Structure formats: structure tokens, C-alpha cells
Coordinates of C-alpha atoms and ligand atoms in Angstrom, one line a residue:
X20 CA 0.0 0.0 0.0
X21 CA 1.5 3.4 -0.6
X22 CA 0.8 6.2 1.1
X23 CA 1.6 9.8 -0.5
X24 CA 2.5 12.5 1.9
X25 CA -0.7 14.3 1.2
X26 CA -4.2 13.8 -0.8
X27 CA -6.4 16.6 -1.0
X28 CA -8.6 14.1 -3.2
X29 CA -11.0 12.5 -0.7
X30 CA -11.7 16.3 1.4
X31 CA -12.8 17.8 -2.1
X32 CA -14.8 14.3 -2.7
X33 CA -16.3 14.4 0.2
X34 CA -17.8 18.1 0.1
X35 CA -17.8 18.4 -3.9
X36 CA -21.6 19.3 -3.9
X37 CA -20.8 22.5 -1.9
X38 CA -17.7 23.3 -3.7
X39 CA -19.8 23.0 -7.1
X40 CA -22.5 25.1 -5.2
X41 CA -20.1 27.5 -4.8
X42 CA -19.1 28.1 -8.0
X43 CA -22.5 28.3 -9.3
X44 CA -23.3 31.1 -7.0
X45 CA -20.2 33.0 -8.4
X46 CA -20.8 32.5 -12.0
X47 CA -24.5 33.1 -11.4
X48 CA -23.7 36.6 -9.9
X49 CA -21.2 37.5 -13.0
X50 CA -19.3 39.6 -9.8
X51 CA -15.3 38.6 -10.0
X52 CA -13.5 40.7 -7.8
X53 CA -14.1 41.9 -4.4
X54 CA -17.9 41.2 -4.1
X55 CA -20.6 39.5 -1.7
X56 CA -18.2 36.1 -1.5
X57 CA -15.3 38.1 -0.3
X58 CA -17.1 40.5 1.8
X59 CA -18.6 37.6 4.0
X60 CA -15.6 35.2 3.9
X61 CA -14.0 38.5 5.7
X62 CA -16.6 38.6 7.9
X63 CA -17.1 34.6 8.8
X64 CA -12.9 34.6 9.1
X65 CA -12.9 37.0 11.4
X66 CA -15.4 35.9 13.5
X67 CA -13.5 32.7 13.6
X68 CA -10.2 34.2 14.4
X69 CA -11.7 36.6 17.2
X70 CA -10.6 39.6 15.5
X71 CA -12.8 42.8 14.4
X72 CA -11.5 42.4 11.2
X73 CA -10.4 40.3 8.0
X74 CA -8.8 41.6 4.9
X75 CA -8.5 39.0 1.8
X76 CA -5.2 39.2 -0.6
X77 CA -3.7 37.4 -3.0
X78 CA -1.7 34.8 -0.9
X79 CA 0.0 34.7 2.4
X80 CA 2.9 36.1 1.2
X81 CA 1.2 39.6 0.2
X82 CA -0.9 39.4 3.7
X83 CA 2.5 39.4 5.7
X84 CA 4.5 41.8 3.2
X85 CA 1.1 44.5 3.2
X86 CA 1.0 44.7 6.9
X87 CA 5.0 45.8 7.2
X88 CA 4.0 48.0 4.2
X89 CA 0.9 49.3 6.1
X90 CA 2.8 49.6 9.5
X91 CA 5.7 52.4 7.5
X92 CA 8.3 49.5 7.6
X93 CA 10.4 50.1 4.9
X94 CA 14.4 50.6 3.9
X95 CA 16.4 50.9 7.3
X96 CA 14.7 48.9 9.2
X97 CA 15.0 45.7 11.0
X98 CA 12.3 43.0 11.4
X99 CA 13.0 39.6 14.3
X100 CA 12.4 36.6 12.0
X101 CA 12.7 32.8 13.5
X102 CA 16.2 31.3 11.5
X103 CA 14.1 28.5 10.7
X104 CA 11.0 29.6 8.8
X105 CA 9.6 28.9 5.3
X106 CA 11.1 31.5 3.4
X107 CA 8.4 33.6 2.7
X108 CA 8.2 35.3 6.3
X109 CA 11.4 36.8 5.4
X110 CA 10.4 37.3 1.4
X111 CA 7.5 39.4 3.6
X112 CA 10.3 41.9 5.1
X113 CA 12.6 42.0 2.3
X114 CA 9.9 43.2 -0.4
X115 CA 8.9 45.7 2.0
X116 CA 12.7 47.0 1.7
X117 CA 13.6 45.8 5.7
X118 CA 16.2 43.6 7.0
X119 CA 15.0 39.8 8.3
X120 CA 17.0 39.5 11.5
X121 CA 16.9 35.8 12.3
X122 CA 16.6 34.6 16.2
X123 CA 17.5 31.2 16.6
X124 CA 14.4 29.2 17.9
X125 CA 13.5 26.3 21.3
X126 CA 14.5 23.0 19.4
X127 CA 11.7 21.7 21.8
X128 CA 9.2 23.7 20.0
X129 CA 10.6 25.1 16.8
X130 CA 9.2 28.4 17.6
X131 CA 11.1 31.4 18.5
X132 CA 13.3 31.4 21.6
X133 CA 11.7 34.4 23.5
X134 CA 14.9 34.5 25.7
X135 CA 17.1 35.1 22.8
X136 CA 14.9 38.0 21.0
X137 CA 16.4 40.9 23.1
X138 CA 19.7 40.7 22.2
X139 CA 18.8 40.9 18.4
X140 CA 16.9 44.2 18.9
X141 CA 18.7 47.5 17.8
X142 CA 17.6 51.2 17.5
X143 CA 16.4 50.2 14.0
X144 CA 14.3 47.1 15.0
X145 CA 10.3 47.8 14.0
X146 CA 9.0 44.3 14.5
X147 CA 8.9 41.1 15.8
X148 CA 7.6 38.2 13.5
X149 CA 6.8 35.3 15.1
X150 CA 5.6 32.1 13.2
X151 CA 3.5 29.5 14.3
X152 CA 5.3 27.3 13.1
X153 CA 3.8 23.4 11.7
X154 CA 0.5 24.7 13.7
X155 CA 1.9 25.4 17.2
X156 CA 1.4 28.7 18.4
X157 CA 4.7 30.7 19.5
X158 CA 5.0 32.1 23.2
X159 CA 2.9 35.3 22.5
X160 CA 3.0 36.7 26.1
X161 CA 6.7 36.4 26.1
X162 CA 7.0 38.3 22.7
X163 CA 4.4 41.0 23.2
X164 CA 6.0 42.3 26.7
X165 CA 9.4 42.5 25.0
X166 CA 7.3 44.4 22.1
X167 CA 5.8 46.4 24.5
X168 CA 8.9 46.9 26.2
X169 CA 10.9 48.0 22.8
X170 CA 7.8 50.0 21.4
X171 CA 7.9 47.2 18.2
X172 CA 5.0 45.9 16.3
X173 CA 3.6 42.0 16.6
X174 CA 3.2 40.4 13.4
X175 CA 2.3 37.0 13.7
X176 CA 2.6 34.3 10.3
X177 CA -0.2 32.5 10.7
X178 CA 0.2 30.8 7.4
X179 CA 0.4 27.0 9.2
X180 CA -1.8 27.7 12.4
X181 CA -5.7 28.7 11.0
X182 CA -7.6 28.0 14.3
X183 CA -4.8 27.0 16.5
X184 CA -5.1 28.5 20.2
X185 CA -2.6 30.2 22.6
X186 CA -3.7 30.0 25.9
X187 CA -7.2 29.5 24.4
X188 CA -7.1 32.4 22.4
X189 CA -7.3 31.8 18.6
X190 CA -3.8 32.9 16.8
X191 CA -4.3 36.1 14.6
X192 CA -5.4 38.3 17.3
X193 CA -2.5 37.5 19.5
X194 CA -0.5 40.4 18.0
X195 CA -1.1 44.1 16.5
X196 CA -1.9 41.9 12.9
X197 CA -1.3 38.2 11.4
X198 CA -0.6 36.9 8.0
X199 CA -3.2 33.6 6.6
X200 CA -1.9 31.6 4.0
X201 CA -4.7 29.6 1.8
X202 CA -2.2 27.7 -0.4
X203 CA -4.5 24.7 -1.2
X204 CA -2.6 22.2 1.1
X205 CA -2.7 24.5 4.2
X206 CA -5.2 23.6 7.2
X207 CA -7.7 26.0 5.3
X208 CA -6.8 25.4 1.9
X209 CA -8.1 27.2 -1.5
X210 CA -8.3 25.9 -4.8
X211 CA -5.5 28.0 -5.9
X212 CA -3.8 30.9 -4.2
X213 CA -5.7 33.0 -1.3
X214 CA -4.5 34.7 2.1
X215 CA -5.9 37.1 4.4
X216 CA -4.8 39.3 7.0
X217 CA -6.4 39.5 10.2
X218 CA -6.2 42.2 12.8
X219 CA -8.1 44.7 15.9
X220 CA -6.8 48.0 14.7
X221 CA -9.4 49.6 12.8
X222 CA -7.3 52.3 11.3
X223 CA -4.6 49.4 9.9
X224 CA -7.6 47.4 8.5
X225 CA -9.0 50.6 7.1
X226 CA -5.3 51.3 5.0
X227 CA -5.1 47.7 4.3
X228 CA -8.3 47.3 2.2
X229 CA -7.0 50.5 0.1
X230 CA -3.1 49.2 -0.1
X231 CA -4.5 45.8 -1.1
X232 CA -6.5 47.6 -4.1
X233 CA -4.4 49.8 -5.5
X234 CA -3.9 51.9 -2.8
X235 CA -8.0 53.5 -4.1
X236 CA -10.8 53.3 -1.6
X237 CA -13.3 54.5 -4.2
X238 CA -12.4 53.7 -7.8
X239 CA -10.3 55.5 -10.3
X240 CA -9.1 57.7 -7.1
X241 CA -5.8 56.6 -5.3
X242 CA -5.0 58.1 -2.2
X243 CA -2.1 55.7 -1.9
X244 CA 0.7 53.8 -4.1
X245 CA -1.2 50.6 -3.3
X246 CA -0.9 47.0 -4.8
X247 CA -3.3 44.4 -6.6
X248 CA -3.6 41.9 -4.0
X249 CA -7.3 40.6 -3.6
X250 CA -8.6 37.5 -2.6
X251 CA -11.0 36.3 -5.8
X252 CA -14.9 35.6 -5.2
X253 CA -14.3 32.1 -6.2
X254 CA -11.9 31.3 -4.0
X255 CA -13.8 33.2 -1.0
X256 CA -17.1 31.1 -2.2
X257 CA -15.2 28.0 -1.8
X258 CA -13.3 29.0 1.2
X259 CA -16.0 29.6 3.1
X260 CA -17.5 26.2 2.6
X261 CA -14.3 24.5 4.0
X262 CA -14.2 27.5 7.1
X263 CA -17.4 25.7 8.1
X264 CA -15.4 22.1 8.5
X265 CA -12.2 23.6 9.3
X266 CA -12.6 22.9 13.1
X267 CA -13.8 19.3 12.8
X268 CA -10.7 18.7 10.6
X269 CA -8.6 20.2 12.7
X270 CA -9.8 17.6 15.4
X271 CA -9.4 14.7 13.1
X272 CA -5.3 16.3 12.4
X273 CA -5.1 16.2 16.2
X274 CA -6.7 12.9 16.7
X275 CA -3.7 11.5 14.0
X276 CA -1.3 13.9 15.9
X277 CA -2.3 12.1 19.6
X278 CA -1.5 8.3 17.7
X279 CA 1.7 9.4 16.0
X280 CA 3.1 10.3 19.3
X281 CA 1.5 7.6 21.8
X282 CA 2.7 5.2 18.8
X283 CA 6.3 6.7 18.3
X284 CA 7.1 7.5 21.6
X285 CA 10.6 5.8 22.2
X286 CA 10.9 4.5 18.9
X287 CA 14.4 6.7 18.2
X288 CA 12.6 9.3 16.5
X289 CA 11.9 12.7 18.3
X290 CA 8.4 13.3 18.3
X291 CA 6.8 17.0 18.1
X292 CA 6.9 18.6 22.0
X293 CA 3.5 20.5 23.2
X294 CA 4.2 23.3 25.5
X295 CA 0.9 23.0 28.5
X296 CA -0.9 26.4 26.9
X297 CA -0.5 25.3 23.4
X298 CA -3.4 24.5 21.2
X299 CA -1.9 22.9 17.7
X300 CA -3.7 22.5 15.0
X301 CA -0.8 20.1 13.3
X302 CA -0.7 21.3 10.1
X303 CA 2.4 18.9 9.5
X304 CA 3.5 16.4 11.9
X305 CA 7.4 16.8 12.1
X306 CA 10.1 13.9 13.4
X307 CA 13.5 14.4 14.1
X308 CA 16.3 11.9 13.3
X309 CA 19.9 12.4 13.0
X310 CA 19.6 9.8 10.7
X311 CA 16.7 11.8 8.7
X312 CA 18.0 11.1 5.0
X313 CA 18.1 7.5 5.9
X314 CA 15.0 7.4 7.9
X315 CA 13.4 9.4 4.2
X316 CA 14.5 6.4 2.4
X317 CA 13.4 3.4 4.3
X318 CA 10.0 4.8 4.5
X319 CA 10.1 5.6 0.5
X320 CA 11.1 2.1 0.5
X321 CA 7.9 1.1 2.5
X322 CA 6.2 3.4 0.4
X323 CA 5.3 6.2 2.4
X324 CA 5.7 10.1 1.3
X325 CA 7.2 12.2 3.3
X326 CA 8.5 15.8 2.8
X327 CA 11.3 18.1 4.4
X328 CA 10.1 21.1 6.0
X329 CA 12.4 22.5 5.4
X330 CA 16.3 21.4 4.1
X331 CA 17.9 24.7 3.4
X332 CA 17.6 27.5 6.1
X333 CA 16.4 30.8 5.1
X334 CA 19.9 32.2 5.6
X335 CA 21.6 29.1 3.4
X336 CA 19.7 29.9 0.8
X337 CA 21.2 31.8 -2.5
X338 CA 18.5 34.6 -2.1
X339 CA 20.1 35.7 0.9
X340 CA 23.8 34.9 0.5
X341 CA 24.1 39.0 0.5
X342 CA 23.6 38.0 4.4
X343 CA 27.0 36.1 4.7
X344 CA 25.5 34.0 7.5
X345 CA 28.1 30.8 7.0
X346 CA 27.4 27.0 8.2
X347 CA 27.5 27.5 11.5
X348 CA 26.1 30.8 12.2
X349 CA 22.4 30.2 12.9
X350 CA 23.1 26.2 14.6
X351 CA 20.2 25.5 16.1
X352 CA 18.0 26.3 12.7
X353 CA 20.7 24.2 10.9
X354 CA 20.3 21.2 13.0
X355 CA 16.8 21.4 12.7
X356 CA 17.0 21.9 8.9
X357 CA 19.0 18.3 8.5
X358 CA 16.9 16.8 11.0
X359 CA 13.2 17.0 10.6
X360 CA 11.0 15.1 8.6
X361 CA 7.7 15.6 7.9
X362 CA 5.0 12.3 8.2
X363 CA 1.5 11.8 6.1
X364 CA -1.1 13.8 8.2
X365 CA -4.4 15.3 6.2
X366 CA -7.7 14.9 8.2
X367 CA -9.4 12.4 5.8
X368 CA -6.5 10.1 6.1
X369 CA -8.0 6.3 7.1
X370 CA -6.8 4.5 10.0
X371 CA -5.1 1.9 7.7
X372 CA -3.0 4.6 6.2
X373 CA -2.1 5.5 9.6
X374 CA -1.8 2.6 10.8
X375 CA 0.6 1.6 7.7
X376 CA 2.9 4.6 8.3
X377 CA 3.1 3.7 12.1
X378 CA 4.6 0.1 11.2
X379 CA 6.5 1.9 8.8
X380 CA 8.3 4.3 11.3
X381 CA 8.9 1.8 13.9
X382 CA 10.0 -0.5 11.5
X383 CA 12.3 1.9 9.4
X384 CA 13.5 3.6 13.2
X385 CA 15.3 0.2 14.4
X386 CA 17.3 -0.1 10.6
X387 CA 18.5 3.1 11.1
Ligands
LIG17 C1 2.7 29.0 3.2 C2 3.4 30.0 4.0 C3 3.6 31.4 3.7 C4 3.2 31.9 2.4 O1 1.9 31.7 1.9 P1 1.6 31.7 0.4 O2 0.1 31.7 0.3 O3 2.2 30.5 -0.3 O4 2.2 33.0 -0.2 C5 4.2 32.2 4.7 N1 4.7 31.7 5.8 C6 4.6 30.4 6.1 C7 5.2 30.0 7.4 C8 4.0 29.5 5.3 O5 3.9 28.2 5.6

């Protein structure tokens, strides 16, 4: 039997009279761009974040990169980044002409270290960026008194975490703003590209709705040099179908979560840690193994897909060799980076897939 590190197929089976419902409505109502489908995706995504408001873009990337631009973060200054982050968090910062300044994160939860922030912050630090990274939530208390402290803006990339909690509070009101990502295999996934931004401040909602639209509040007149970054109707008409089974999926990803790590628990691998206020919503379920390449392999070999999130650190990569950050510099992020390996989790997934990649692990763990 093989397993593939993630099918999409049986969700959209499974709800395909809604999602061709959906579609319906929008070709029905001829209305493309920023209409009734967008306007109450905001409104049902906000309510589901807690926050007063969304604002749908283009894709996660342009959520985080619009806030910076909408919070005057520009050329000068700095902006705390986690070393070990998809890339796009520091894409956000470096498009809006800032400086990523990585902090190394807790290898027990792959989030930013809060004890290490304060050091990184200079006179030209704006922001702090933490992600939630795989679907945990980072320490927000811990990062919001040093904000608070520094006078620096929260950011939080929410792109993995869509209804994961922090001390019971949903993420994306944690901070002054968050970045959603709705890159079809994300825990609230479109049928293409989609993000949003969520956030309390009324006067940065009110800027971001005319920087996402070319910077015009009322059309043909452009108060400022704005983008074109909209979420589409179709996507918000199918998006909101899945926000309505978001949170039973995200109990069937926690369910799989819970049986990965009763199951792997002192097999050799190092199995995700859970902080006692954290609320994950496992978007991926990460393993660490020194042996990761070989671990990779003997599973191919039994036929289960797995993926790295991620192999190269954001400051290995070419983009940002301007940074001169050597092997060595950022350690912890380059451990994790040659270490981690992500398993099969997707909420449909059957209990004989599961089942299959549990014998698998244990199985592939004692060759290694
Ligand atoms: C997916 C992702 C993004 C970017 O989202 P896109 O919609 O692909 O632009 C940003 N940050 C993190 C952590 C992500 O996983």
C-alpha cells in the first residue's frame, strides 16, 4: 500500500456538492472581484479568528508583506524573524525593503526562543515576526511584553496555524496583525492561491483594504501607491465552505497527531513537544532523526511520502547569501534543517493509512 504525503482528493470528494454550489453562486452573480463572497468570507474569518476584522489578498505572502508595508516598515529597518522559517516570512520583510534579522528558535518547539529576542533588537528594529510554526502557536506573552517593552509591532505568520489556540485564544489576534496563507494544502486550503490578513486595529484594516486595491478606496481615485492583491470571489465562495469544516478537521489532524506520538514515543525518532498552553492545529507532523535522509528512504522504501520542511535555512539559501551567515552561524535552525522530517497527516487520512505509516516508522527507526 502506498501512502503519498498528502491527498487533497478524498476532502474535495467528500464536500464536492458544496464546492460546485459555490461556483455556481459566483458564476451566477457575474461579480469577479471583491464582491458579496469576499465580503462575507471576511466577515465569517474574522469571526472565527476573534478579531474585528479580516482583509482577503492574494496569498499569504502579500498578507505578511502588506502589513509591514501598512505599518511604514520600509528601507532601514529591522524586522525579528525565526532562522528556521519557510522562506516567505522573510520574502515578507525583504519586499517591504527591511532587513530579516533571524533569532535562533526552542529546538523543543521550533518556535522562537523568546529568551534570545532581546539581544537581536537594535535602535532600528520595528518588528517582531513570530511564526506558528507546523500549527503550534509561538510564546505570544513572552513576545508582546518585549514588544511592549521596545515599542515594536507584533506580526504574527499564521500561514500554518488557521484556528490554533494560545492560551485559548485563537492565533491572529494574538499580536497588532497576522498573515493567513490559503495555499491549497494548508489547514484551510483554496483551490489555488488566497490569504488574508487578520487584525483589531481599525485604522490598519481601514489602510489595508486600500493598499490591497491599488492603494484607491473609491475607484479610479488613489490616495495611496497601493498593490493588486485581492482575494477572488471564487476562491472566498469555496473558502468559506471549507471555514465551516475547518474545526472538525482540525480535530481529526489532532486525533492523527495524539496516535503518531503515543505510537512513536521511544521509537528513536523525536516526536513534536507541546508546550501546557499550546493548542496545535498540526498542520504537518514533524520527526527528528539524526539519521533523517536514511530514515526518508526506508520509508520511500515502504512506500510512504514524506517531505522536508524545510532542508535549506532561510539564511543558506542563495536569495540571501548578500547576508554572509556561514554553516554555522544560525546552529540550532541548521540542525533542525538536517533533521526534521515531515510524516502523512491530512484529516481524511484512514486508519489503515495510519496505521501503515506507524509500522513503517517503527519498523524503518530500528534499521537506522
Ligand atoms: C505558506 C506559508 C507562507 C506563504 O503563503 P503563500 O500563500 O504560499 O504565499 C508564509 N509563511 C509560512 C510559514 C507558510 O507556511
Amino acid at each position: 500500500m502506498n501512502i503519498p504525503f498528502l491527498d487533497l482528493s478524498a476532502m474535495h470528494d467528500s464536500m464536492r456538492p458544496a464546492l460546485d454550489a459555490a461556483y455556481q453562486r459566483v458564476m451566477g452573480s457575474s461579480s469577479f472581484i471583491l464582491g458579496k463572497e469576499v465580503e462575507l468570507f471576511e466577515s465569517e474569518f474574522a469571526q472565527y479568528c476573534e478579531t474585528r476584522h479580516a482583509i482577503g489578498v492574494a496569498n499569504g505572502l502579500d498578507a505578511l508583506f502588506l502589513v509591514l508595508k501598512a505599518m511604514d516598515v520600509g528601507p532601514g529597518d529591522e524586522v525579528i524573524v525565526p532562522s528556521n522559517t519557510y522562506i516567505a516570512t522573510w520574502l515578507a520583510v525583504s519586499y517591504a525593503g527591511a532587513t530579516p534579522v533571524p533569532v535562533e528558535p526552542d529546538p523543543q518547539t521550533f518556535n522562537l526562543d523568546v529568551s534570545r529576542i532581546e539581544a537581536a533588537i537594535t535602535p532600528r528594529t520595528r518588528a517582531i515576526m513570530p511564526v506558528h510554526l507546523y500549527g503550534q502557536p509561538a510564546d505570544m506573552d513572552g513576545i508582546n511584553a518585549l514588544a511592549a517593552r521596545h515599542g515594536l509591532k507584533v506580526l504574527e505568520d499564521a500561514a500554518q496555524a488557521h484556528g490554533a489556540r494560545y492560551k485559548g485564544r485563537r492565533v491572529g489576534g494574538l499580536g497588532d496583525a497576522a498573515g493567513f496563507s490559503f495555499y491549497p494544502g494548508k489547514n484551510l486550503g483554496a483551490l489555488g492561491d488566497g490569504g488574508a490578513i487578520t487584525t483589531n486595529d481599525d485604522v490598519l484594516a481601514a489602510k489595508l483594504r486600500v493598499l490591497r486595491n491599488y492603494g484607491s478606496e473609491r475607484k479610479y481615485h488613489n490616495e495611496l501607491k497601493g498593490f493588486n492583491s485581492r482575494l477572488d470571489e471564487l476562491q472566498a465562495a469555496f473558502l468559506r465552505e471549507k471555514l465551516r469544516l475547518l474545526d472538525g478537521w482540525n480535530v481529526d489532524r489532532r486525533r492523527i497527531a495524539d496516535e503518531y506520538r503515543a505510537a512513536l514515543e521511544g521509537s528513536g525518532l523525536g516526536v513534536p513537544h507541546v508546550p501546557s498552553w499550546a493548542e496545535p492545529v498540526w498542520h504537518l507532523f514533524v520527526v527528528r532523526s539524526t539519521r533523517r535522509d536514511a530514515l526518508a528512504a526506508a520509508l520511500a522504501q515502504r512506500g510512504v511520502g514524506t517531505v522536508i520542511h524545510y532542508p535549506v535555512a532561510p539564511h543558506r539559501q542563495p536569495a540571501y547569501a548578500e547576508m554572509n551567515l556561514g554553516v554555522g552561524s544560525l546552529p540550532v535552525a541548521e540542525a533542525i534543517h538536517d533533521e526534521v522530517l515531515s510524516l502523512p497527516i491530512w484529516p481524511q487520512m484512514t486508519a489503515l493509512q495510519l496505521n501503515t505509516v506507524i509500522s513503517a516508522c517503527r519498523d524503518a527507526a530500528t534499521s537506522l
